[in-house]
Coordinates of N, CA and C in Angstrom, one line a residue:
M1177 N -6.7 13.5 -27.8 CA -5.3 13.0 -27.6 C -5.2 11.6 -28.2
S1178 N -4.2 11.4 -29.1 CA -4.0 10.1 -29.7 C -3.6 9.0 -28.8
G1179 N -3.8 7.7 -29.2 CA -3.5 6.6 -28.4 C -2.0 6.6 -28.2
N1180 N -1.2 6.9 -29.2 CA 0.3 6.9 -29.0 C 0.7 7.9 -28.0
S1181 N 0.1 9.1 -27.9 CA 0.4 10.1 -26.9 C 0.1 9.7 -25.5
V1182 N -1.0 9.0 -25.4 CA -1.4 8.5 -24.1 C -0.4 7.4 -23.6
F1183 N 0.0 6.5 -24.6 CA 0.9 5.5 -24.3 C 2.3 6.1 -23.8
V1184 N 2.8 7.1 -24.5 CA 4.0 7.7 -24.2 C 4.0 8.3 -22.8
K1185 N 2.9 9.0 -22.5 CA 2.8 9.7 -21.2 C 2.7 8.6 -20.1
R1186 N 2.2 7.5 -20.4 CA 2.1 6.4 -19.4 C 3.5 5.8 -19.2
I1187 N 4.2 5.7 -20.3 CA 5.5 4.9 -20.2 C 6.6 5.7 -19.7
I1188 N 6.6 7.1 -19.9 CA 7.7 7.9 -19.5 C 8.1 7.8 -18.0
P1189 N 7.1 7.9 -17.1 CA 7.5 7.7 -15.7 C 8.2 6.4 -15.4
L1190 N 7.7 5.3 -16.1 CA 8.3 4.0 -15.9 C 9.8 4.0 -16.4
V1191 N 10.0 4.6 -17.5 CA 11.3 4.7 -18.1 C 12.3 5.5 -17.1
V1192 N 11.7 6.6 -16.5 CA 12.5 7.4 -15.6 C 12.9 6.5 -14.4
L1193 N 12.0 5.8 -13.8 CA 12.3 4.9 -12.7 C 13.3 3.9 -13.0
L1194 N 13.1 3.2 -14.2 CA 14.1 2.2 -14.6 C 15.5 2.8 -14.9
A1195 N 15.5 4.1 -15.4 CA 16.8 4.8 -15.6 C 17.5 5.1 -14.3
L1196 N 16.7 5.5 -13.3 CA 17.3 5.7 -11.9 C 17.8 4.4 -11.3
F1197 N 17.1 3.3 -11.5 CA 17.6 2.0 -11.0 C 18.9 1.6 -11.7
A1198 N 18.9 1.7 -13.0 CA 20.1 1.3 -13.8 C 21.3 2.2 -13.5
G1199 N 21.0 3.5 -13.4 CA 22.0 4.5 -13.1 C 22.7 4.3 -11.8
F1200 N 21.9 3.9 -10.8 CA 22.4 3.6 -9.5 C 23.5 2.6 -9.5
F1201 N 23.4 1.6 -10.3 CA 24.4 0.5 -10.3 C 25.5 0.9 -11.4
W1202 N 25.1 1.6 -12.4 CA 26.0 2.0 -13.5 C 27.1 2.9 -12.9
F1203 N 26.7 3.8 -12.0 CA 27.7 4.7 -11.4 C 28.2 4.2 -10.1
D1204 N 28.0 2.9 -9.8 CA 28.5 2.3 -8.6 C 28.1 3.0 -7.3
L1205 N 26.9 3.5 -7.3 CA 26.5 4.2 -6.1 C 26.1 3.3 -5.0
D1206 N 26.0 2.0 -5.3 CA 25.7 1.0 -4.3 C 26.8 0.9 -3.3
R1207 N 28.0 1.3 -3.6 CA 29.1 1.3 -2.7 C 28.9 2.2 -1.5
Y1208 N 28.0 3.2 -1.6 CA 27.7 4.1 -0.5 C 26.6 3.5 0.4
L1209 N 25.9 2.5 -0.1 CA 24.8 1.9 0.8 C 25.4 0.6 1.4
T1210 N 26.4 0.8 2.2 CA 27.1 -0.3 2.9 C 27.4 0.2 4.3
F1211 N 27.5 -0.7 5.2 CA 28.0 -0.4 6.6 C 29.4 0.2 6.5
Q1212 N 30.2 -0.3 5.7 CA 31.6 0.2 5.5 C 31.6 1.7 5.2
A1213 N 30.8 2.0 4.2 CA 30.7 3.4 3.8 C 30.2 4.3 5.0
L1214 N 29.2 3.8 5.7 CA 28.7 4.6 6.8 C 29.8 4.7 7.9
S1215 N 30.5 3.7 8.1 CA 31.6 3.8 9.1 C 32.7 4.8 8.7
D1216 N 33.0 4.7 7.4 CA 34.1 5.6 6.8 C 33.7 7.0 6.9
H1217 N 32.4 7.3 6.7 CA 32.0 8.7 6.6 C 31.2 9.2 7.9
R1218 N 31.4 8.4 9.0 CA 30.7 8.7 10.2 C 30.9 10.2 10.7
D1219 N 32.1 10.6 10.7 CA 32.4 11.9 11.3 C 31.8 13.0 10.4
S1220 N 32.0 12.9 9.1 CA 31.5 13.9 8.2 C 30.0 14.0 8.2
L1221 N 29.3 12.8 8.3 CA 27.9 12.8 8.3 C 27.3 13.4 9.6
L1222 N 27.9 13.1 10.7 CA 27.5 13.7 12.0 C 27.7 15.2 12.0
A1223 N 28.8 15.6 11.4 CA 29.1 17.1 11.4 C 28.1 17.8 10.5
F1224 N 27.8 17.2 9.3 CA 26.8 17.8 8.4 C 25.5 18.0 9.1
V1225 N 25.0 16.9 9.8 CA 23.7 16.9 10.4 C 23.7 18.0 11.5
A1226 N 24.8 18.1 12.3 CA 24.9 19.1 13.3 C 24.9 20.5 12.8
D1227 N 25.5 20.8 11.6 CA 25.6 22.1 11.1 C 24.4 22.5 10.2
H1228 N 23.8 21.4 9.6 CA 22.6 21.7 8.6 C 21.5 20.7 8.9
Y1229 N 21.0 20.7 10.1 CA 20.0 19.7 10.5 C 18.8 19.5 9.5
L1230 N 18.1 20.6 9.3 CA 16.9 20.6 8.5 C 17.3 20.2 7.0
T1231 N 18.4 20.7 6.5 CA 18.8 20.3 5.1 C 19.1 18.8 5.1
A1232 N 19.8 18.3 6.1 CA 20.1 16.9 6.1 C 18.9 16.1 6.2
L1233 N 17.9 16.5 7.0 CA 16.6 15.7 7.2 C 15.9 15.8 5.9
A1234 N 15.9 16.9 5.2 CA 15.2 17.0 3.9 C 15.8 16.1 2.8
L1235 N 17.1 16.1 2.8 CA 17.9 15.2 1.9 C 17.6 13.8 2.2
Y1236 N 17.5 13.4 3.4 CA 17.2 12.0 3.8 C 15.8 11.7 3.3
F1237 N 14.9 12.6 3.5 CA 13.5 12.3 3.1 C 13.4 12.1 1.6
V1238 N 14.0 13.0 0.8 CA 14.0 12.9 -0.7 C 14.7 11.7 -1.2
L1239 N 15.9 11.4 -0.7 CA 16.7 10.2 -1.1 C 16.0 8.9 -0.8
Y1240 N 15.3 8.9 0.4 CA 14.6 7.7 0.7 C 13.4 7.5 -0.2
A1241 N 12.6 8.5 -0.5 CA 11.5 8.4 -1.3 C 11.9 8.0 -2.7
V1242 N 13.0 8.6 -3.2 CA 13.5 8.2 -4.6 C 13.9 6.8 -4.6
S1243 N 14.7 6.4 -3.6 CA 15.2 5.0 -3.6 C 14.1 4.0 -3.6
V1244 N 13.0 4.3 -2.8 CA 11.8 3.4 -2.8 C 11.1 3.4 -4.1
A1245 N 10.9 4.6 -4.7 CA 10.2 4.7 -6.0 C 11.0 3.9 -7.1
A1246 N 12.3 4.0 -7.1 CA 13.2 3.4 -8.1 C 13.5 1.9 -7.7
S1247 N 13.0 1.4 -6.6 CA 13.2 0.0 -6.2 C 14.7 -0.2 -6.0
I1248 N 15.4 0.8 -5.4 CA 16.8 0.6 -5.1 C 17.0 -0.1 -3.8
P1249 N 17.8 -1.2 -3.7 CA 17.9 -1.9 -2.4 C 18.7 -1.0 -1.4
G1250 N 18.5 -1.4 -0.1 CA 19.2 -0.7 0.9 C 18.3 0.0 1.9
G1251 N 17.0 -0.3 1.9 CA 16.1 0.4 2.8 C 16.4 0.2 4.3
V1252 N 16.8 -1.1 4.6 CA 17.1 -1.3 6.1 C 18.3 -0.5 6.5
L1253 N 19.3 -0.5 5.7 CA 20.5 0.3 6.1 C 20.2 1.8 6.2
M1254 N 19.4 2.3 5.2 CA 19.0 3.7 5.3 C 18.2 4.0 6.5
T1255 N 17.3 3.1 6.9 CA 16.5 3.4 8.1 C 17.3 3.4 9.3
V1256 N 18.2 2.4 9.4 CA 19.1 2.4 10.6 C 20.0 3.6 10.6
T1257 N 20.5 4.0 9.4 CA 21.3 5.2 9.4 C 20.5 6.5 9.8
G1258 N 19.2 6.5 9.4 CA 18.3 7.6 9.8 C 18.2 7.7 11.4
G1259 N 18.0 6.5 12.0 CA 18.0 6.5 13.4 C 19.3 6.9 14.1
F1260 N 20.4 6.5 13.4 CA 21.7 6.9 13.9 C 22.0 8.4 13.8
L1261 N 21.5 9.0 12.8 CA 21.8 10.4 12.5 C 20.8 11.4 13.2
F1262 N 19.5 11.0 13.2 CA 18.4 11.9 13.7 C 17.7 11.5 14.9
G1263 N 18.0 10.3 15.4 CA 17.2 9.8 16.6 C 16.1 8.9 16.1
W1264 N 15.6 8.0 16.9 CA 14.7 6.9 16.4 C 13.3 7.5 16.0
W1265 N 12.8 8.4 16.8 CA 11.4 8.8 16.6 C 11.3 9.7 15.4
I1266 N 12.2 10.7 15.3 CA 12.2 11.6 14.1 C 12.5 10.8 12.9
A1267 N 13.5 9.9 12.9 CA 13.8 9.1 11.7 C 12.7 8.2 11.4
G1268 N 12.1 7.6 12.4 CA 11.0 6.7 12.1 C 9.8 7.4 11.4
L1269 N 9.4 8.6 12.0 CA 8.3 9.3 11.4 C 8.6 9.7 10.0
V1270 N 9.8 10.3 9.7 CA 10.1 10.8 8.4 C 10.2 9.6 7.4
T1271 N 10.8 8.5 7.9 CA 10.9 7.4 7.0 C 9.6 6.8 6.6
V1272 N 8.7 6.7 7.5 CA 7.4 6.2 7.2 C 6.7 7.0 6.2
V1273 N 6.7 8.3 6.3 CA 6.1 9.2 5.3 C 6.8 9.1 4.0
S1274 N 8.1 9.2 4.0 CA 8.9 9.1 2.8 C 8.8 7.8 2.1
A1275 N 8.8 6.7 2.8 CA 8.7 5.4 2.2 C 7.3 5.2 1.6
T1276 N 6.3 5.7 2.3 CA 4.9 5.6 1.8 C 4.8 6.5 0.5
L1277 N 5.4 7.6 0.4 CA 5.3 8.5 -0.8 C 6.0 7.8 -1.9
G1278 N 7.2 7.2 -1.7 CA 7.9 6.5 -2.7 C 7.2 5.3 -3.2
A1279 N 6.6 4.5 -2.3 CA 5.9 3.3 -2.7 C 4.6 3.7 -3.5
T1280 N 4.0 4.8 -3.1 CA 2.8 5.3 -3.8 C 3.1 5.7 -5.3
L1281 N 4.3 6.3 -5.4 CA 4.7 6.7 -6.8 C 4.9 5.5 -7.7
V1282 N 5.6 4.5 -7.2 CA 5.9 3.3 -8.0 C 4.6 2.6 -8.2
F1283 N 3.7 2.6 -7.3 CA 2.4 1.9 -7.4 C 1.6 2.6 -8.6
L1284 N 1.6 3.9 -8.6 CA 0.9 4.6 -9.6 C 1.5 4.4 -11.0
V1285 N 2.8 4.4 -11.0 CA 3.5 4.2 -12.3 C 3.2 2.7 -12.8
A1286 N 3.3 1.8 -11.9 CA 3.1 0.4 -12.3 C 1.6 0.2 -12.7
E1287 N 0.7 0.8 -12.0 CA -0.7 0.7 -12.3 C -1.1 1.3 -13.7
T1288 N -0.5 2.5 -13.9 CA -0.8 3.2 -15.2 C -0.1 2.6 -16.4
A1289 N 1.2 2.2 -16.2 CA 1.9 1.7 -17.4 C 1.7 0.2 -17.6
L1290 N 1.5 -0.6 -16.5 CA 1.5 -2.0 -16.7 C 0.3 -2.7 -16.2
G1291 N -0.4 -2.1 -15.2 CA -1.5 -2.8 -14.5 C -2.6 -3.2 -15.4
E1292 N -3.2 -2.2 -16.1 CA -4.3 -2.5 -17.0 C -4.0 -3.4 -18.1
P1293 N -2.8 -3.1 -18.8 CA -2.5 -4.1 -19.9 C -2.3 -5.5 -19.4
L1294 N -1.7 -5.6 -18.3 CA -1.4 -7.0 -17.7 C -2.8 -7.7 -17.4
R1295 N -3.7 -6.9 -16.8 CA -5.0 -7.5 -16.4 C -5.8 -7.9 -17.7
R1296 N -5.6 -7.1 -18.8 CA -6.3 -7.5 -20.0 C -5.7 -8.7 -20.6
K1297 N -4.4 -8.8 -20.6 CA -3.8 -10.0 -21.2 C -4.0 -11.3 -20.4
A1298 N -4.0 -11.1 -19.1 CA -4.1 -12.2 -18.2 C -5.6 -12.8 -18.3
G1299 N -6.5 -11.9 -18.5 CA -7.9 -12.3 -18.6 C -8.5 -13.0 -17.4
P1300 N -9.2 -14.2 -17.6 CA -9.8 -14.9 -16.5 C -8.8 -15.5 -15.6
W1301 N -7.6 -15.7 -16.0 CA -6.6 -16.4 -15.1 C -6.3 -15.5 -13.9
L1302 N -6.2 -14.2 -14.1 CA -5.9 -13.3 -13.0 C -7.1 -12.9 -12.2
R1303 N -8.3 -13.0 -12.8 CA -9.5 -12.5 -12.2 C -9.8 -13.0 -10.8
P1304 N -9.8 -14.3 -10.5 CA -10.1 -14.9 -9.2 C -9.1 -14.3 -8.1
L1305 N -7.8 -14.2 -8.5 CA -6.8 -13.7 -7.6 C -7.1 -12.2 -7.3
E1306 N -7.5 -11.5 -8.3 CA -7.8 -10.1 -8.2 C -9.0 -9.8 -7.3
V1307 N -10.0 -10.6 -7.5 CA -11.2 -10.5 -6.6 C -10.9 -10.8 -5.2
G1308 N -10.2 -11.9 -5.0 CA -9.9 -12.3 -3.6 C -9.0 -11.3 -2.9
F1309 N -8.1 -10.7 -3.6 CA -7.2 -9.8 -3.0 C -7.9 -8.5 -2.7
Q1310 N -8.8 -8.1 -3.6 CA -9.5 -6.8 -3.4 C -10.5 -6.9 -2.2
K1311 N -11.0 -8.1 -2.0 CA -12.0 -8.3 -0.9 C -11.4 -8.0 0.4
N1312 N -10.1 -8.5 0.6 CA -9.4 -8.3 1.9 C -8.1 -7.6 1.6
A1313 N -8.1 -6.6 0.8 CA -6.9 -5.9 0.3 C -6.1 -5.3 1.5
L1314 N -6.8 -4.7 2.4 CA -6.1 -4.0 3.5 C -5.4 -5.0 4.4
N1315 N -6.1 -6.1 4.8 CA -5.5 -7.1 5.6 C -4.3 -7.8 5.0
Y1316 N -4.4 -8.1 3.7 CA -3.3 -8.7 2.9 C -2.1 -7.8 2.9
L1317 N -2.4 -6.5 2.6 CA -1.3 -5.5 2.5 C -0.6 -5.4 3.9
L1318 N -1.4 -5.3 4.9 CA -0.8 -5.2 6.3 C 0.1 -6.4 6.5
F1319 N -0.3 -7.6 6.2 CA 0.5 -8.8 6.3 C 1.8 -8.7 5.5
L1320 N 1.7 -8.4 4.3 CA 2.8 -8.3 3.4 C 3.8 -7.2 3.9
R1321 N 3.3 -6.1 4.5 CA 4.2 -5.1 5.0 C 4.8 -5.4 6.3
L1322 N 4.1 -6.1 7.1 CA 4.6 -6.4 8.5 C 5.6 -7.5 8.5
V1323 N 5.4 -8.5 7.6 CA 6.4 -9.7 7.6 C 7.5 -9.4 6.7
P1324 N 8.8 -9.4 7.2 CA 9.9 -9.0 6.3 C 10.4 -10.1 5.5
A1325 N 9.5 -11.0 5.0 CA 9.9 -12.1 4.2 C 9.7 -11.8 2.7
F1326 N 9.0 -10.7 2.4 CA 8.7 -10.3 1.0 C 9.5 -9.1 0.6
P1327 N 10.1 -9.1 -0.5 CA 10.9 -7.9 -1.0 C 10.0 -6.7 -1.0
F1328 N 10.5 -5.6 -0.5 CA 9.7 -4.3 -0.4 C 9.2 -3.9 -1.8
W1329 N 10.1 -4.0 -2.8 CA 9.8 -3.5 -4.1 C 8.6 -4.3 -4.7
L1330 N 8.6 -5.6 -4.4 CA 7.6 -6.5 -5.0 C 6.2 -6.2 -4.4
V1331 N 6.2 -5.9 -3.0 CA 4.9 -5.6 -2.4 C 4.5 -4.2 -2.9
N1332 N 5.4 -3.4 -3.4 CA 5.0 -2.0 -3.9 C 4.2 -2.1 -5.2
I1333 N 4.6 -3.1 -6.1 CA 4.0 -3.1 -7.4 C 3.0 -4.2 -7.6
A1334 N 3.0 -5.3 -6.8 CA 2.1 -6.4 -7.0 C 0.6 -5.9 -6.8
P1335 N 0.3 -5.1 -5.8 CA -1.1 -4.6 -5.7 C -1.6 -3.8 -6.9
A1336 N -0.7 -3.2 -7.6 CA -1.1 -2.4 -8.8 C -1.6 -3.4 -9.9
F1337 N -1.1 -4.6 -10.0 CA -1.6 -5.5 -11.0 C -2.9 -6.2 -10.5
L1338 N -3.2 -6.0 -9.3 CA -4.4 -6.7 -8.8 C -5.6 -5.7 -8.5
G1339 N -5.4 -4.5 -9.0 CA -6.5 -3.6 -8.9 C -6.8 -3.1 -7.6
V1340 N -5.9 -3.0 -6.7 CA -6.1 -2.5 -5.3 C -6.3 -1.0 -5.4
P1341 N -7.4 -0.5 -4.7 CA -7.6 1.0 -4.8 C -6.4 1.7 -4.2
L1342 N -6.2 2.9 -4.7 CA -5.1 3.7 -4.2 C -5.2 4.0 -2.7
R1343 N -6.4 4.4 -2.3 CA -6.5 4.8 -0.8 C -6.2 3.6 0.1
T1344 N -6.7 2.4 -0.3 CA -6.4 1.2 0.5 C -4.9 0.9 0.5
Y1345 N -4.3 1.1 -0.7 CA -2.8 0.9 -0.8 C -2.0 1.8 0.1
V1346 N -2.4 3.1 0.1 CA -1.7 4.1 0.9 C -1.8 3.8 2.4
V1347 N -3.1 3.5 2.8 CA -3.3 3.3 4.2 C -2.6 2.0 4.7
G1348 N -2.7 0.9 3.9 CA -2.1 -0.3 4.2 C -0.5 -0.2 4.3
T1349 N 0.0 0.6 3.4 CA 1.5 0.8 3.3 C 1.9 1.6 4.6
F1350 N 1.2 2.7 4.8 CA 1.6 3.6 5.9 C 1.5 2.9 7.2
V1351 N 0.4 2.2 7.5 CA 0.3 1.6 8.8 C 1.2 0.3 8.9
G1352 N 1.3 -0.4 7.8 CA 2.0 -1.7 7.8 C 3.5 -1.5 8.0
I1353 N 4.1 -0.4 7.6 CA 5.5 -0.3 7.7 C 5.9 0.4 9.0
I1354 N 5.0 0.9 9.8 CA 5.3 1.6 11.0 C 6.1 0.7 12.0
P1355 N 5.7 -0.5 12.3 CA 6.5 -1.3 13.3 C 7.9 -1.5 12.9
G1356 N 8.1 -2.0 11.7 CA 9.4 -2.4 11.2 C 10.3 -1.1 11.1
T1357 N 9.7 0.0 10.6 CA 10.5 1.2 10.5 C 11.0 1.7 11.8
F1358 N 10.2 1.7 12.8 CA 10.6 2.2 14.1 C 11.5 1.3 14.8
V1359 N 11.4 0.0 14.6 CA 12.3 -1.0 15.1 C 13.7 -0.7 14.6
F1360 N 13.9 -0.6 13.3 CA 15.2 -0.4 12.7 C 15.7 1.0 13.0
A1361 N 14.9 2.0 13.1 CA 15.4 3.3 13.5 C 15.9 3.3 14.9
F1362 N 15.2 2.5 15.8 CA 15.7 2.4 17.1 C 17.0 1.7 17.2
L1363 N 17.2 0.6 16.4 CA 18.4 -0.1 16.4 C 19.6 0.9 15.9
G1364 N 19.2 1.8 15.1 CA 20.2 2.8 14.6 C 20.8 3.7 15.7
T1365 N 20.0 3.9 16.8 CA 20.5 4.7 17.9 C 21.7 4.1 18.6
G1366 N 21.8 2.8 18.5 CA 23.0 2.2 19.1 C 24.1 1.8 18.2
L1367 N 24.0 2.3 16.9 CA 24.9 2.0 15.9 C 26.3 2.7 16.1
D1368 N 26.3 3.8 16.7 CA 27.5 4.6 16.8 C 28.5 3.8 17.7
S1369 N 28.1 3.2 18.7 CA 29.0 2.4 19.6 C 29.5 1.2 18.8
V1370 N 28.7 0.6 17.9 CA 29.2 -0.5 17.1 C 30.3 0.0 16.1
I1371 N 30.0 1.1 15.5 CA 31.0 1.7 14.6 C 32.3 2.0 15.3
L1372 N 32.3 2.6 16.4 CA 33.5 3.0 17.1 C 34.2 1.7 17.6
E1373 N 33.5 0.7 18.1 CA 34.1 -0.5 18.5 C 34.8 -1.2 17.3
Q1374 N 34.1 -1.2 16.2 CA 34.7 -1.8 15.0 C 35.9 -1.1 14.5
Q1375 N 35.9 0.2 14.5 CA 37.1 1.0 14.1 C 38.3 0.7 15.0
Q1376 N 38.0 0.7 16.3 CA 39.1 0.4 17.3 C 39.6 -1.0 17.1
R1377 N 38.8 -2.0 16.9 CA 39.2 -3.3 16.7 C 40.1 -3.4 15.4
Y1378 N 39.7 -2.7 14.4 CA 40.4 -2.7 13.1 C 41.8 -2.1 13.3
A1379 N 41.8 -0.9 14.1 CA 43.1 -0.2 14.3 C 44.0 -1.1 15.2
D1380 N 43.5 -1.8 16.2 CA 44.3 -2.7 17.0 C 44.9 -3.8 16.2
C1381 N 44.1 -4.3 15.2 CA 44.5 -5.4 14.4 C 45.7 -5.0 13.5
L1382 N 45.6 -3.8 12.9 CA 46.7 -3.3 12.1 C 47.9 -3.0 12.9
T1383 N 47.7 -2.5 14.1 CA 48.9 -2.3 15.0 C 49.6 -3.5 15.4
S1384 N 48.9 -4.6 15.5 CA 49.5 -5.9 15.8 C 50.3 -6.5 14.7
G1385 N 50.2 -5.9 13.5 CA 50.9 -6.4 12.3 C 50.2 -7.5 11.6
A1386 N 49.0 -7.8 11.9 CA 48.2 -8.9 11.2 C 47.9 -8.4 9.8
T1387 N 47.8 -9.4 8.9 CA 47.5 -9.1 7.5 C 46.1 -9.4 7.1
D1388 N 45.3 -10.0 8.0 CA 43.9 -10.4 7.7 C 42.9 -9.5 8.4
C1389 N 43.2 -8.3 8.6 CA 42.3 -7.3 9.3 C 41.1 -7.0 8.4
T1390 N 40.0 -7.1 8.9 CA 38.8 -6.7 8.1 C 37.8 -5.9 9.0
R1391 N 36.9 -5.2 8.3 CA 35.9 -4.4 9.0 C 34.5 -4.9 8.5
A1392 N 34.4 -6.2 8.3 CA 33.2 -6.7 7.7 C 32.1 -6.7 8.7
F1393 N 30.9 -6.2 8.3 CA 29.7 -6.1 9.1 C 28.5 -6.0 8.2
Q1394 N 27.6 -6.9 8.4 CA 26.4 -7.0 7.6 C 25.3 -6.3 8.4
I1395 N 24.7 -5.3 7.9 CA 23.6 -4.6 8.6 C 22.4 -5.5 8.8
S1396 N 22.3 -6.6 8.0 CA 21.2 -7.5 8.1 C 21.3 -8.3 9.4
S1397 N 22.5 -8.3 10.0 CA 22.7 -9.0 11.3 C 21.9 -8.4 12.4
L1398 N 21.4 -7.2 12.2 CA 20.6 -6.5 13.2 C 19.2 -7.2 13.2
L1399 N 18.8 -7.9 12.1 CA 17.5 -8.5 12.1 C 17.6 -9.9 12.8
T1400 N 17.5 -9.8 14.1 CA 17.6 -11.0 14.9 C 16.4 -11.9 14.8
P1401 N 16.5 -13.2 15.2 CA 15.3 -14.1 15.2 C 14.2 -13.5 16.0
E1402 N 14.5 -12.9 17.1 CA 13.4 -12.3 17.9 C 12.6 -11.2 17.2
V1403 N 13.3 -10.4 16.5 CA 12.7 -9.4 15.7 C 11.8 -10.0 14.6
I1404 N 12.3 -11.0 13.9 CA 11.6 -11.7 12.8 C 10.3 -12.3 13.4
V1405 N 10.4 -13.0 14.5 CA 9.3 -13.6 15.1 C 8.2 -12.5 15.5
A1406 N 8.6 -11.4 16.0 CA 7.7 -10.3 16.3 C 7.0 -9.8 15.0
F1407 N 7.7 -9.7 13.9 CA 7.1 -9.2 12.7 C 6.1 -10.3 12.2
V1408 N 6.5 -11.5 12.2 CA 5.6 -12.6 11.8 C 4.3 -12.6 12.6
A1409 N 4.4 -12.4 13.9 CA 3.3 -12.4 14.8 C 2.3 -11.3 14.4
L1410 N 2.9 -10.1 14.2 CA 2.1 -9.0 13.8 C 1.4 -9.2 12.4
G1411 N 2.1 -9.9 11.5 CA 1.5 -10.2 10.2 C 0.3 -11.2 10.4
L1412 N 0.5 -12.2 11.2 CA -0.6 -13.1 11.4 C -1.8 -12.4 12.1
I1413 N -1.5 -11.5 13.0 CA -2.7 -10.7 13.6 C -3.4 -10.0 12.5
A1414 N -2.7 -9.4 11.5 CA -3.3 -8.7 10.4 C -4.2 -9.6 9.6
L1415 N -3.8 -10.9 9.5 CA -4.6 -11.8 8.7 C -5.8 -12.5 9.4
L1416 N -5.8 -12.2 10.7 CA -6.9 -12.9 11.5 C -8.3 -12.6 11.0
P1417 N -8.7 -11.4 10.6 CA -10.0 -11.2 10.0 C -10.3 -12.0 8.8
V1418 N -9.3 -12.2 7.9 CA -9.4 -13.0 6.8 C -9.6 -14.5 7.1
I1419 N -8.8 -15.0 8.1 CA -8.9 -16.4 8.5 C -10.3 -16.7 9.2
L1420 N -10.7 -15.7 10.1 CA -12.0 -15.9 10.7 C -13.1 -15.9 9.8
D1421 N -13.0 -15.1 8.7 CA -14.1 -15.0 7.7 C -14.2 -16.3 7.0
K1422 N -13.1 -16.9 6.6 CA -13.1 -18.2 5.9 C -13.6 -19.3 6.8
I1423 N -13.3 -19.2 8.1 CA -13.8 -20.2 9.1 C -15.3 -20.1 9.2
R1424 N -15.9 -18.9 9.3 CA -17.3 -18.7 9.4 C -18.0 -19.1 8.1
R1425 N -17.4 -19.0 7.0 CA -18.0 -19.4 5.7 C -17.8 -20.9 5.4
A1426 N -17.1 -21.6 6.2 CA -16.8 -23.0 6.0 C -18.0 -23.9 6.3
K1427 N -18.3 -24.9 5.4 CA -19.3 -25.8 5.7 C -18.9 -26.9 6.7
P1428 N -19.8 -27.7 7.2 CA -19.4 -28.7 8.2 C -18.4 -29.7 7.6
D1429 N -18.4 -29.9 6.3 CA -17.5 -30.9 5.7 C -16.1 -30.3 5.4
G1430 N -16.0 -29.0 5.7 CA -14.7 -28.4 5.6 C -14.5 -27.5 4.3
T1431 N -15.5 -27.6 3.4 CA -15.4 -26.8 2.2 C -16.0 -25.4 2.4
L1432 N -15.6 -24.5 1.6 CA -16.1 -23.1 1.7 C -17.5 -22.9 1.0
R1433 N -18.3 -22.1 1.6 CA -19.6 -21.8 0.9 C -19.4 -20.9 -0.2

């Protein structure tokens, strides 16, 4: 097989993912990943799930995996919506598996199409970071997954540039996203009351003759300070083995051996 053929086969999956990402915004599909859209289509979504439960669950699984693989934003809203439609434990389980699958796909694409060329071009500059990350890859991955301060898409592809083994990446992703996924799926179980309250408030506002009636709601408001603190605490726990290892290897003067 020629070098050009290998290059084409490596680059095609990347082009497909980029096309999915661009098409998502080109066709204005992002308008459906809003709380407003969820509120507007509440009745039809609940009816579809009630009549075609397994089909709806399968569609949710596929759409979530594709959105993660194509780095499409809106994961929090989709997870909350899953909890709203299917219940927190079913949605949590399906989301963890689906998100892990999508993240693994984009990891493999990034590693195949970009990882090796980037490592070759970076040369010695990237090597120390690569060695350090590989040594404690699982702990670092758990930290990055547990703390919601890092974009999910970035955590999906960065390990591919640092030579993280696939098995370590899958395990770290699967385990690391469990707490956050189930938290947001659980928050989704109380979303219906929020939607109904918002709809009633909006209807009352229109009835009063007001002209500034809005239904503005940011799904990110569900990420309370308490939830953030809990995620950060879990992330620090994941890093404890790395911290303790550095302390053990430290010389009396504070430098590392």
